Amino acid sequence: MSQPPPPPNQPPQQPGFGPPQEPSEPQTPPAPATPPTPPAQPPQQPPAGPDLNKAPQPQPGYGYPQAPGTPPPAAPPTPPQGPGYGYPQQQPAGYGYPAQQPGPYGQPGPYGQPQQPGPYGQQPPYGYAQPTVPMQAQAGQPGGGRKVNAQVAIIVSAVVAIALIVGGGVWYANSSGKDDDKQTTAEGGDTKGGEGDGKEGGSGDGGATTGEAEEKAPAATGSKVLFQVPSPKVPKGVTTISIAGSWLTDSVYAKSGLSEITGYDRKSGTKKWALDLPGPVCAATSHVTEDNKTAIVHKPAMPSKTDPQACTEVAVVDLAAGSKVWTKTAKSGTMPVSFNNVTIGGGTVAAGSTSGGAAWDLATGDERWAPKTSDSCYDAGYGGGAKLVAVRKCGSYDQRQLHIQNVDPKTGDVLAEYKMDEGIEYAAVVSTDPLVVAADVGDSAGDGSGISDFFSIDNKTGKLRARLSAPGDEFAARCDAIYKVENCTGVTVGNDRLYIATEEHDSGGDSYSQTNEVVAFDLATGKQTGQRADAGENYEIFPLRMDGPDVIAYKRPPYDKGGQVVSIDGESFKETILMENPSTEAVRDVESRMSPDYSEIQFGQGGLYMSSVYASDFTSREKEYSVIAFGTE
């Protein structure tokens, strides 16, 4: 399906296609596609959109007999450049995203150009932390309080092709946290009360809706720029550094920098505090507790050309005081664990990796469990919020099975477990209550999204409630299930329904305009409900999070307008505009380059905050920004 031109700046390239390989499994990435030339005139009409009324079709499990001669999935195409739909010509690249960028550690750069290893070890793109060597499968019972049967069936390993797909859509979603957690970003959770104010009012992680919607339309929906934060300059010789992580509280918008986190007044942008870190942030949870605590993984020092540094430090940060509460590490045998992801659930901070998972008491930092070399399984990652869910891998590399486990956050004991079909190598947690998991079954998505199906699971019994078919060519959600287990975008969960963005398509008629929709699936039946919210001509709409029973969504605009934030009524699907950004060229230029595929986006209390996840030495303009904030009067 043809894609509309995204912003002209291309984000950092991923470190090769496909999942990380075991030491004995060499990997040969497919050849990148040749980049298309941006259109100088409106594109030809693309194919019509998905059939929004049909029931999902069951997908065969991996290993299902295939037609002879079926070719392997092709490499994802390199997207065209351009700031918005139908824009007549290409604009200069900028705002931290180079048009071409060397791949880290000698990986091929864009368009097949070989590159030398980047200086300072060069960080892989957001969502791709450095892998550690996985534990070899051993006989014995898993540790850490796990009551799991270690025996698994022989399976055929599936390779999930995860690649950057720049389609011009806003793919940020949340599944809210409740009880002791609240969600403030667009990476798999909801904000309590809608804006991180610590009030009940979100919908948990998508379960029975509690409270009412907090976000109300202002008298005047037109917004203005509240503040902008210049992009930090990377050290000499460094290509890119991760600046992932942003959070929203009642009074503070906090954002990671090169080796610090800074808290800004959410209305004026005045710096309220700065927390120095010894090295860059590798991963950050989007969950924030009622008393404004969150968790990050960072490096113990700044990377250098000879020492890229591992992501070994797990820390809890107080966003109100701007201070660290504690910092911990863990070992697998005698080796320090380099963590790929971190989350908060049930008063526990849990971090996962290819060497196993570890957990600590949120308040004290006391260890709750750590990897054991006798384990035949390991926790690749966790989903947090209302509950704590582990994605646990069992068996050797060529005999893998995923166990989705609702665990006791204090002991790690398994409360309920669902074993996924053989051959599914990666899974992502979209919501923990109700429990919804996304996976690419048999590499059938075919678009690099990492999703072909969603699995609705009873987190009390571990039984499958429903399987929701979401073909990659029809739906725009995507997950980075290789490392960032909670990093799913374009989808959110509430009212026991899954709300998902469709792929863009021709809006009909004789015009060249394109559009998309948000549609709903019933998590009990796996069928579409018939609810549909249209983006409008030349807009793309994608859900951000739940606000009580309603869905908060961002509309990425045409090239000549500003973006919008809307609230979608959970029952009627009526859209209410909460914010419309300025259409002036200077503002549009910054907003359009905050591509939501490679930035973090949050909305609350009438404020919209968009931020980059990487700082780069590639510049083509005098001024670049890592944050832009909008607000209504």
mmCIF file of N, CA, C and O in Angstrom, residues 191-274:
data_model
loop_
_atom_site.group_PDB
_atom_site.id
_atom_site.type_symbol
_atom_site.label_atom_id
_atom_site.label_comp_id
_atom_site.label_asym_id
_atom_site.label_seq_id
_atom_site.Cartn_x
_atom_site.Cartn_y
_atom_site.Cartn_z
ATOM 1 N N THR A 191 -3.029 7.764 31.694
ATOM 2 C CA THR A 191 -2.785 8.667 32.793
ATOM 3 C C THR A 191 -3.962 8.645 33.739
ATOM 4 O O THR A 191 -5.102 8.777 33.326
ATOM 5 N N LYS A 192 -3.694 8.502 35.019
ATOM 6 C CA LYS A 192 -4.789 8.586 35.976
ATOM 7 C C LYS A 192 -5.369 9.988 35.919
ATOM 8 O O LYS A 192 -4.644 10.960 35.994
ATOM 9 N N GLY A 193 -6.663 10.073 35.804
ATOM 10 C CA GLY A 193 -7.286 11.372 35.694
ATOM 11 C C GLY A 193 -7.014 12.020 34.371
ATOM 12 O O GLY A 193 -7.435 13.125 34.125
ATOM 13 N N GLY A 194 -6.275 11.365 33.504
ATOM 14 C CA GLY A 194 -6.082 11.857 32.154
ATOM 15 C C GLY A 194 -4.829 12.650 31.959
ATOM 16 O O GLY A 194 -4.364 12.813 30.847
ATOM 17 N N GLU A 195 -4.205 13.193 33.036
ATOM 18 C CA GLU A 195 -3.049 14.028 32.796
ATOM 19 C C GLU A 195 -1.983 13.853 33.854
ATOM 20 O O GLU A 195 -1.167 14.722 34.065
ATOM 21 N N GLY A 196 -1.981 12.748 34.513
ATOM 22 C CA GLY A 196 -0.920 12.522 35.480
ATOM 23 C C GLY A 196 -1.095 13.335 36.741
ATOM 24 O O GLY A 196 -0.132 13.758 37.361
ATOM 25 N N ASP A 197 -2.326 13.595 37.134
ATOM 26 C CA ASP A 197 -2.567 14.421 38.305
ATOM 27 C C ASP A 197 -2.736 13.600 39.570
ATOM 28 O O ASP A 197 -3.012 14.137 40.626
ATOM 29 N N GLY A 198 -2.575 12.283 39.460
ATOM 30 C CA GLY A 198 -2.679 11.451 40.641
ATOM 31 C C GLY A 198 -4.087 11.137 41.056
ATOM 32 O O GLY A 198 -4.324 10.531 42.084
ATOM 33 N N LYS A 199 -5.076 11.534 40.271
ATOM 34 C CA LYS A 199 -6.462 11.263 40.611
ATOM 35 C C LYS A 199 -6.931 10.018 39.898
ATOM 36 O O LYS A 199 -6.529 9.717 38.796
ATOM 37 N N GLU A 200 -7.835 9.286 40.542
ATOM 38 C CA GLU A 200 -8.464 8.178 39.850
ATOM 39 C C GLU A 200 -9.341 8.750 38.738
ATOM 40 O O GLU A 200 -9.902 9.819 38.865
ATOM 41 N N GLY A 201 -9.472 8.013 37.690
ATOM 42 C CA GLY A 201 -10.287 8.488 36.580
ATOM 43 C C GLY A 201 -9.885 7.846 35.279
ATOM 44 O O GLY A 201 -10.611 7.896 34.314
ATOM 45 N N GLY A 202 -8.698 7.238 35.238
ATOM 46 C CA GLY A 202 -8.316 6.477 34.061
ATOM 47 C C GLY A 202 -9.039 5.147 34.075
ATOM 48 O O GLY A 202 -9.814 4.836 34.958
ATOM 49 N N SER A 203 -8.758 4.351 33.092
ATOM 50 C CA SER A 203 -9.466 3.089 32.952
ATOM 51 C C SER A 203 -8.582 1.917 33.288
ATOM 52 O O SER A 203 -8.618 0.884 32.673
ATOM 53 N N GLY A 204 -7.750 2.054 34.293
ATOM 54 C CA GLY A 204 -6.843 0.972 34.620
ATOM 55 C C GLY A 204 -5.984 0.681 33.420
ATOM 56 O O GLY A 204 -5.569 1.565 32.715
ATOM 57 N N ASP A 205 -5.710 -0.574 33.159
ATOM 58 C CA ASP A 205 -5.001 -0.939 31.955
ATOM 59 C C ASP A 205 -5.971 -1.343 30.880
ATOM 60 O O ASP A 205 -5.692 -2.145 30.025
ATOM 61 N N GLY A 206 -7.138 -0.768 30.915
ATOM 62 C CA GLY A 206 -8.098 -1.044 29.873
ATOM 63 C C GLY A 206 -9.282 -1.845 30.354
ATOM 64 O O GLY A 206 -10.132 -2.228 29.565
ATOM 65 N N GLY A 207 -9.362 -2.096 31.629
ATOM 66 C CA GLY A 207 -10.452 -2.908 32.160
ATOM 67 C C GLY A 207 -11.704 -2.100 32.366
ATOM 68 O O GLY A 207 -11.975 -1.139 31.673
ATOM 69 N N ALA A 208 -12.489 -2.479 33.380
ATOM 70 C CA ALA A 208 -13.715 -1.761 33.672
ATOM 71 C C ALA A 208 -13.381 -0.307 33.940
ATOM 72 O O ALA A 208 -12.545 0.012 34.769
ATOM 73 N N THR A 209 -14.020 0.589 33.208
ATOM 74 C CA THR A 209 -13.694 1.998 33.299
ATOM 75 C C THR A 209 -14.037 2.542 34.676
ATOM 76 O O THR A 209 -15.113 2.295 35.203
ATOM 77 N N THR A 210 -13.106 3.264 35.263
ATOM 78 C CA THR A 210 -13.339 3.882 36.558
ATOM 79 C C THR A 210 -13.321 5.387 36.402
ATOM 80 O O THR A 210 -12.457 5.934 35.723
ATOM 81 N N GLY A 211 -14.265 6.072 37.029
ATOM 82 C CA GLY A 211 -14.287 7.517 36.965
ATOM 83 C C GLY A 211 -14.779 8.026 35.626
ATOM 84 O O GLY A 211 -15.210 7.270 34.756
ATOM 85 N N GLU A 212 -14.711 9.324 35.469
ATOM 86 C CA GLU A 212 -15.167 9.965 34.259
ATOM 87 C C GLU A 212 -13.993 10.619 33.553
ATOM 88 O O GLU A 212 -12.918 10.781 34.111
ATOM 89 N N ALA A 213 -14.222 10.987 32.312
ATOM 90 C CA ALA A 213 -13.186 11.644 31.520
ATOM 91 C C ALA A 213 -12.791 12.959 32.174
ATOM 92 O O ALA A 213 -13.647 13.720 32.636
ATOM 93 N N GLU A 214 -11.510 13.227 32.223
ATOM 94 C CA GLU A 214 -10.992 14.450 32.834
ATOM 95 C C GLU A 214 -10.779 15.564 31.809
ATOM 96 O O GLU A 214 -10.868 16.735 32.146
ATOM 97 N N GLU A 215 -10.463 15.183 30.577
ATOM 98 C CA GLU A 215 -10.139 16.192 29.572
ATOM 99 C C GLU A 215 -11.413 16.794 28.990
ATOM 100 O O GLU A 215 -12.255 16.071 28.456
ATOM 101 N N LYS A 216 -11.539 18.108 29.118
ATOM 102 C CA LYS A 216 -12.704 18.820 28.611
ATOM 103 C C LYS A 216 -12.271 19.822 27.548
ATOM 104 O O LYS A 216 -11.167 20.383 27.599
ATOM 105 N N ALA A 217 -13.147 20.054 26.589
ATOM 106 C CA ALA A 217 -12.845 21.025 25.539
ATOM 107 C C ALA A 217 -12.839 22.432 26.127
ATOM 108 O O ALA A 217 -13.776 22.818 26.835
ATOM 109 N N PRO A 218 -11.801 23.227 25.850
ATOM 110 C CA PRO A 218 -11.772 24.606 26.334
ATOM 111 C C PRO A 218 -12.713 25.488 25.511
ATOM 112 O O PRO A 218 -13.221 25.069 24.457
ATOM 113 N N ALA A 219 -12.929 26.692 25.988
ATOM 114 C CA ALA A 219 -13.790 27.622 25.251
ATOM 115 C C ALA A 219 -13.203 27.926 23.882
ATOM 116 O O ALA A 219 -13.930 28.056 22.895
ATOM 117 N N ALA A 220 -11.893 28.030 23.824
ATOM 118 C CA ALA A 220 -11.193 28.249 22.555
ATOM 119 C C ALA A 220 -10.177 27.130 22.388
ATOM 120 O O ALA A 220 -9.292 26.963 23.230
ATOM 121 N N THR A 221 -10.312 26.350 21.326
ATOM 122 C CA THR A 221 -9.452 25.183 21.143
ATOM 123 C C THR A 221 -8.127 25.504 20.463
ATOM 124 O O THR A 221 -7.238 24.662 20.423
ATOM 125 N N GLY A 222 -7.994 26.715 19.932
ATOM 126 C CA GLY A 222 -6.743 27.090 19.293
ATOM 127 C C GLY A 222 -5.613 27.143 20.305
ATOM 128 O O GLY A 222 -5.757 27.709 21.386
ATOM 129 N N SER A 223 -4.487 26.548 19.969
ATOM 130 C CA SER A 223 -3.362 26.502 20.908
ATOM 131 C C SER A 223 -2.268 27.490 20.511
ATOM 132 O O SER A 223 -2.283 28.057 19.410
ATOM 133 N N LYS A 224 -1.333 27.655 21.411
ATOM 134 C CA LYS A 224 -0.128 28.429 21.132
ATOM 135 C C LYS A 224 1.066 27.621 21.624
ATOM 136 O O LYS A 224 0.926 26.675 22.415
ATOM 137 N N VAL A 225 2.232 27.982 21.142
ATOM 138 C CA VAL A 225 3.447 27.316 21.589
ATOM 139 C C VAL A 225 3.778 27.811 22.994
ATOM 140 O O VAL A 225 3.975 29.016 23.207
ATOM 141 N N LEU A 226 3.828 26.871 23.946
ATOM 142 C CA LEU A 226 4.167 27.242 25.324
ATOM 143 C C LEU A 226 5.661 27.435 25.483
ATOM 144 O O LEU A 226 6.122 28.399 26.086
ATOM 145 N N PHE A 227 6.420 26.481 24.964
ATOM 146 C CA PHE A 227 7.882 26.598 25.008
ATOM 147 C C PHE A 227 8.495 25.559 24.090
ATOM 148 O O PHE A 227 7.835 24.613 23.648
ATOM 149 N N GLN A 228 9.775 25.776 23.793
ATOM 150 C CA GLN A 228 10.565 24.828 23.023
ATOM 151 C C GLN A 228 11.910 24.646 23.725
ATOM 152 O O GLN A 228 12.425 25.581 24.335
ATOM 153 N N VAL A 229 12.448 23.437 23.653
ATOM 154 C CA VAL A 229 13.747 23.143 24.250
ATOM 155 C C VAL A 229 14.725 22.801 23.126
ATOM 156 O O VAL A 229 14.463 21.869 22.351
ATOM 157 N N PRO A 230 15.824 23.559 23.015
ATOM 158 C CA PRO A 230 16.797 23.258 21.957
ATOM 159 C C PRO A 230 17.365 21.859 22.107
ATOM 160 O O PRO A 230 17.542 21.348 23.219
ATOM 161 N N SER A 231 17.645 21.234 21.001
ATOM 162 C CA SER A 231 18.247 19.903 21.033
ATOM 163 C C SER A 231 19.661 19.996 21.577
ATOM 164 O O SER A 231 20.424 20.890 21.199
ATOM 165 N N PRO A 232 20.047 19.086 22.488
ATOM 166 C CA PRO A 232 21.398 19.149 23.054
ATOM 167 C C PRO A 232 22.449 18.789 22.008
ATOM 168 O O PRO A 232 22.193 18.005 21.091
ATOM 169 N N LYS A 233 23.622 19.362 22.166
ATOM 170 C CA LYS A 233 24.728 19.054 21.265
ATOM 171 C C LYS A 233 25.443 17.805 21.766
ATOM 172 O O LYS A 233 25.812 17.714 22.927
ATOM 173 N N VAL A 234 25.632 16.857 20.873
ATOM 174 C CA VAL A 234 26.319 15.627 21.252
ATOM 175 C C VAL A 234 27.814 15.886 21.324
ATOM 176 O O VAL A 234 28.330 16.806 20.681
ATOM 177 N N PRO A 235 28.535 15.097 22.130
ATOM 178 C CA PRO A 235 29.984 15.290 22.230
ATOM 179 C C PRO A 235 30.677 15.114 20.881
ATOM 180 O O PRO A 235 30.175 14.423 19.987
ATOM 181 N N LYS A 236 31.803 15.728 20.751
ATOM 182 C CA LYS A 236 32.553 15.653 19.503
ATOM 183 C C LYS A 236 32.875 14.200 19.168
ATOM 184 O O LYS A 236 33.308 13.438 20.015
ATOM 185 N N GLY A 237 32.631 13.832 17.930
ATOM 186 C CA GLY A 237 32.905 12.478 17.483
ATOM 187 C C GLY A 237 31.759 11.513 17.682
ATOM 188 O O GLY A 237 31.819 10.373 17.248
ATOM 189 N N VAL A 238 30.686 11.976 18.343
ATOM 190 C CA VAL A 238 29.522 11.119 18.577
ATOM 191 C C VAL A 238 28.466 11.417 17.516
ATOM 192 O O VAL A 238 28.206 12.578 17.197
ATOM 193 N N THR A 239 27.868 10.391 16.968
ATOM 194 C CA THR A 239 26.847 10.571 15.942
ATOM 195 C C THR A 239 25.477 10.811 16.558
ATOM 196 O O THR A 239 24.816 11.790 16.267
ATOM 197 N N THR A 240 25.033 9.887 17.406
ATOM 198 C CA THR A 240 23.728 10.013 18.064
ATOM 199 C C THR A 240 23.817 9.484 19.489
ATOM 200 O O THR A 240 24.618 8.594 19.783
ATOM 201 N N ILE A 241 22.984 10.045 20.354
ATOM 202 C CA ILE A 241 22.868 9.581 21.738
ATOM 203 C C ILE A 241 21.392 9.551 22.102
ATOM 204 O O ILE A 241 20.629 10.460 21.758
ATOM 205 N N SER A 242 20.987 8.515 22.812
ATOM 206 C CA SER A 242 19.606 8.378 23.242
ATOM 207 C C SER A 242 19.242 9.454 24.256
ATOM 208 O O SER A 242 19.992 9.719 25.198
ATOM 209 N N ILE A 243 18.095 10.084 24.034
ATOM 210 C CA ILE A 243 17.523 11.000 25.038
ATOM 211 C C ILE A 243 16.077 10.567 25.301
ATOM 212 O O ILE A 243 15.176 11.384 25.478
ATOM 213 N N ALA A 244 15.882 9.237 25.312
ATOM 214 C CA ALA A 244 14.538 8.688 25.526
ATOM 215 C C ALA A 244 14.075 8.950 26.947
ATOM 216 O O ALA A 244 14.866 8.950 27.888
ATOM 217 N N GLY A 245 12.796 9.158 27.092
ATOM 218 C CA GLY A 245 12.201 9.335 28.408
ATOM 219 C C GLY A 245 11.596 10.708 28.585
ATOM 220 O O GLY A 245 12.295 11.724 28.465
ATOM 221 N N SER A 246 10.294 10.771 28.843
ATOM 222 C CA SER A 246 9.621 12.028 29.174
ATOM 223 C C SER A 246 8.404 11.700 30.024
ATOM 224 O O SER A 246 7.784 10.647 29.844
ATOM 225 N N TRP A 247 8.084 12.597 30.945
ATOM 226 C CA TRP A 247 7.013 12.334 31.905
ATOM 227 C C TRP A 247 6.246 13.618 32.197
ATOM 228 O O TRP A 247 6.792 14.725 32.127
ATOM 229 N N LEU A 248 4.988 13.453 32.569
ATOM 230 C CA LEU A 248 4.118 14.591 32.829
ATOM 231 C C LEU A 248 3.483 14.425 34.205
ATOM 232 O O LEU A 248 2.873 13.397 34.499
ATOM 233 N N THR A 249 3.637 15.435 35.072
ATOM 234 C CA THR A 249 2.976 15.462 36.375
ATOM 235 C C THR A 249 2.073 16.687 36.434
ATOM 236 O O THR A 249 1.895 17.388 35.438
ATOM 237 N N ASP A 250 1.517 16.968 37.614
ATOM 238 C CA ASP A 250 0.654 18.139 37.763
ATOM 239 C C ASP A 250 1.346 19.423 37.344
ATOM 240 O O ASP A 250 0.752 20.288 36.710
ATOM 241 N N SER A 251 2.609 19.562 37.707
ATOM 242 C CA SER A 251 3.301 20.834 37.511
ATOM 243 C C SER A 251 4.554 20.740 36.659
ATOM 244 O O SER A 251 5.089 21.765 36.249
ATOM 245 N N VAL A 252 5.021 19.532 36.390
ATOM 246 C CA VAL A 252 6.320 19.369 35.743
ATOM 247 C C VAL A 252 6.204 18.528 34.474
ATOM 248 O O VAL A 252 5.481 17.529 34.432
ATOM 249 N N TYR A 253 6.916 18.978 33.451
ATOM 250 C CA TYR A 253 7.193 18.135 32.293
ATOM 251 C C TYR A 253 8.681 17.809 32.360
ATOM 252 O O TYR A 253 9.527 18.715 32.339
ATOM 253 N N ALA A 254 9.011 16.535 32.497
ATOM 254 C CA ALA A 254 10.407 16.115 32.652
ATOM 255 C C ALA A 254 10.869 15.406 31.390
ATOM 256 O O ALA A 254 10.133 14.621 30.794
ATOM 257 N N LYS A 255 12.125 15.674 31.012
ATOM 258 C CA LYS A 255 12.661 15.135 29.767
ATOM 259 C C LYS A 255 14.132 14.747 29.941
ATOM 260 O O LYS A 255 14.905 15.472 30.537
ATOM 261 N N SER A 256 14.483 13.568 29.388
ATOM 262 C CA SER A 256 15.875 13.126 29.421
ATOM 263 C C SER A 256 16.717 13.943 28.452
ATOM 264 O O SER A 256 16.253 14.325 27.375
ATOM 265 N N GLY A 257 17.975 14.157 28.858
ATOM 266 C CA GLY A 257 18.953 14.802 27.991
ATOM 267 C C GLY A 257 20.092 13.845 27.718
ATOM 268 O O GLY A 257 19.937 12.623 27.787
ATOM 269 N N LEU A 258 21.276 14.385 27.408
ATOM 270 C CA LEU A 258 22.414 13.531 27.086
ATOM 271 C C LEU A 258 22.806 12.660 28.270
ATOM 272 O O LEU A 258 23.054 11.471 28.124
ATOM 273 N N SER A 259 22.910 13.229 29.436
ATOM 274 C CA SER A 259 23.240 12.474 30.646
ATOM 275 C C SER A 259 22.588 13.146 31.850
ATOM 276 O O SER A 259 23.212 13.328 32.887
ATOM 277 N N GLU A 260 21.328 13.509 31.660
ATOM 278 C CA GLU A 260 20.586 14.161 32.730
ATOM 279 C C GLU A 260 19.101 14.082 32.425
ATOM 280 O O GLU A 260 18.682 13.751 31.320
ATOM 281 N N ILE A 261 18.309 14.376 33.441
ATOM 282 C CA ILE A 261 16.869 14.567 33.284
ATOM 283 C C ILE A 261 16.552 15.955 33.824
ATOM 284 O O ILE A 261 17.004 16.320 34.907
ATOM 285 N N THR A 262 15.770 16.724 33.057
ATOM 286 C CA THR A 262 15.439 18.086 33.448
ATOM 287 C C THR A 262 13.940 18.218 33.626
ATOM 288 O O THR A 262 13.160 17.717 32.802
ATOM 289 N N GLY A 263 13.534 18.877 34.713
ATOM 290 C CA GLY A 263 12.131 19.143 34.964
ATOM 291 C C GLY A 263 11.794 20.578 34.603
ATOM 292 O O GLY A 263 12.442 21.515 35.081
ATOM 293 N N TYR A 264 10.805 20.762 33.727
ATOM 294 C CA TYR A 264 10.382 22.088 33.278
ATOM 295 C C TYR A 264 8.989 22.404 33.812
ATOM 296 O O TYR A 264 8.144 21.504 33.940
ATOM 297 N N ASP A 265 8.738 23.668 34.099
ATOM 298 C CA ASP A 265 7.381 24.097 34.391
ATOM 299 C C ASP A 265 6.538 23.801 33.164
ATOM 300 O O ASP A 265 6.875 24.206 32.049
ATOM 301 N N ARG A 266 5.439 23.097 33.334
ATOM 302 C CA ARG A 266 4.708 22.598 32.179
ATOM 303 C C ARG A 266 3.998 23.687 31.397
ATOM 304 O O ARG A 266 3.559 23.447 30.264
ATOM 305 N N LYS A 267 3.907 24.874 31.931
ATOM 306 C CA LYS A 267 3.267 25.974 31.202
ATOM 307 C C LYS A 267 4.272 26.965 30.633
ATOM 308 O O LYS A 267 4.113 27.429 29.507
ATOM 309 N N SER A 268 5.291 27.276 31.402
ATOM 310 C CA SER A 268 6.241 28.298 30.955
ATOM 311 C C SER A 268 7.524 27.723 30.378
ATOM 312 O O SER A 268 8.245 28.406 29.651
ATOM 313 N N GLY A 269 7.837 26.465 30.716
ATOM 314 C CA GLY A 269 9.090 25.886 30.258
ATOM 315 C C GLY A 269 10.280 26.275 31.119
ATOM 316 O O GLY A 269 11.417 25.900 30.817
ATOM 317 N N THR A 270 10.046 27.011 32.200
ATOM 318 C CA THR A 270 11.134 27.383 33.104
ATOM 319 C C THR A 270 11.718 26.127 33.756
ATOM 320 O O THR A 270 10.983 25.249 34.206
ATOM 321 N N LYS A 271 13.042 26.068 33.800
ATOM 322 C CA LYS A 271 13.693 24.902 34.393
ATOM 323 C C LYS A 271 13.469 24.904 35.905
ATOM 324 O O LYS A 271 13.827 25.848 36.607
ATOM 325 N N LYS A 272 12.876 23.823 36.426
ATOM 326 C CA LYS A 272 12.595 23.713 37.853
ATOM 327 C C LYS A 272 13.657 22.890 38.573
ATOM 328 O O LYS A 272 13.934 23.124 39.740
ATOM 329 N N TRP A 273 14.234 21.897 37.895
ATOM 330 C CA TRP A 273 15.299 21.108 38.490
ATOM 331 C C TRP A 273 16.056 20.359 37.397
ATOM 332 O O TRP A 273 15.560 20.234 36.267
ATOM 333 N N ALA A 274 17.241 19.899 37.726
ATOM 334 C CA ALA A 274 18.049 19.101 36.807
ATOM 335 C C ALA A 274 18.718 17.986 37.601
ATOM 336 O O ALA A 274 19.317 18.238 38.649
#
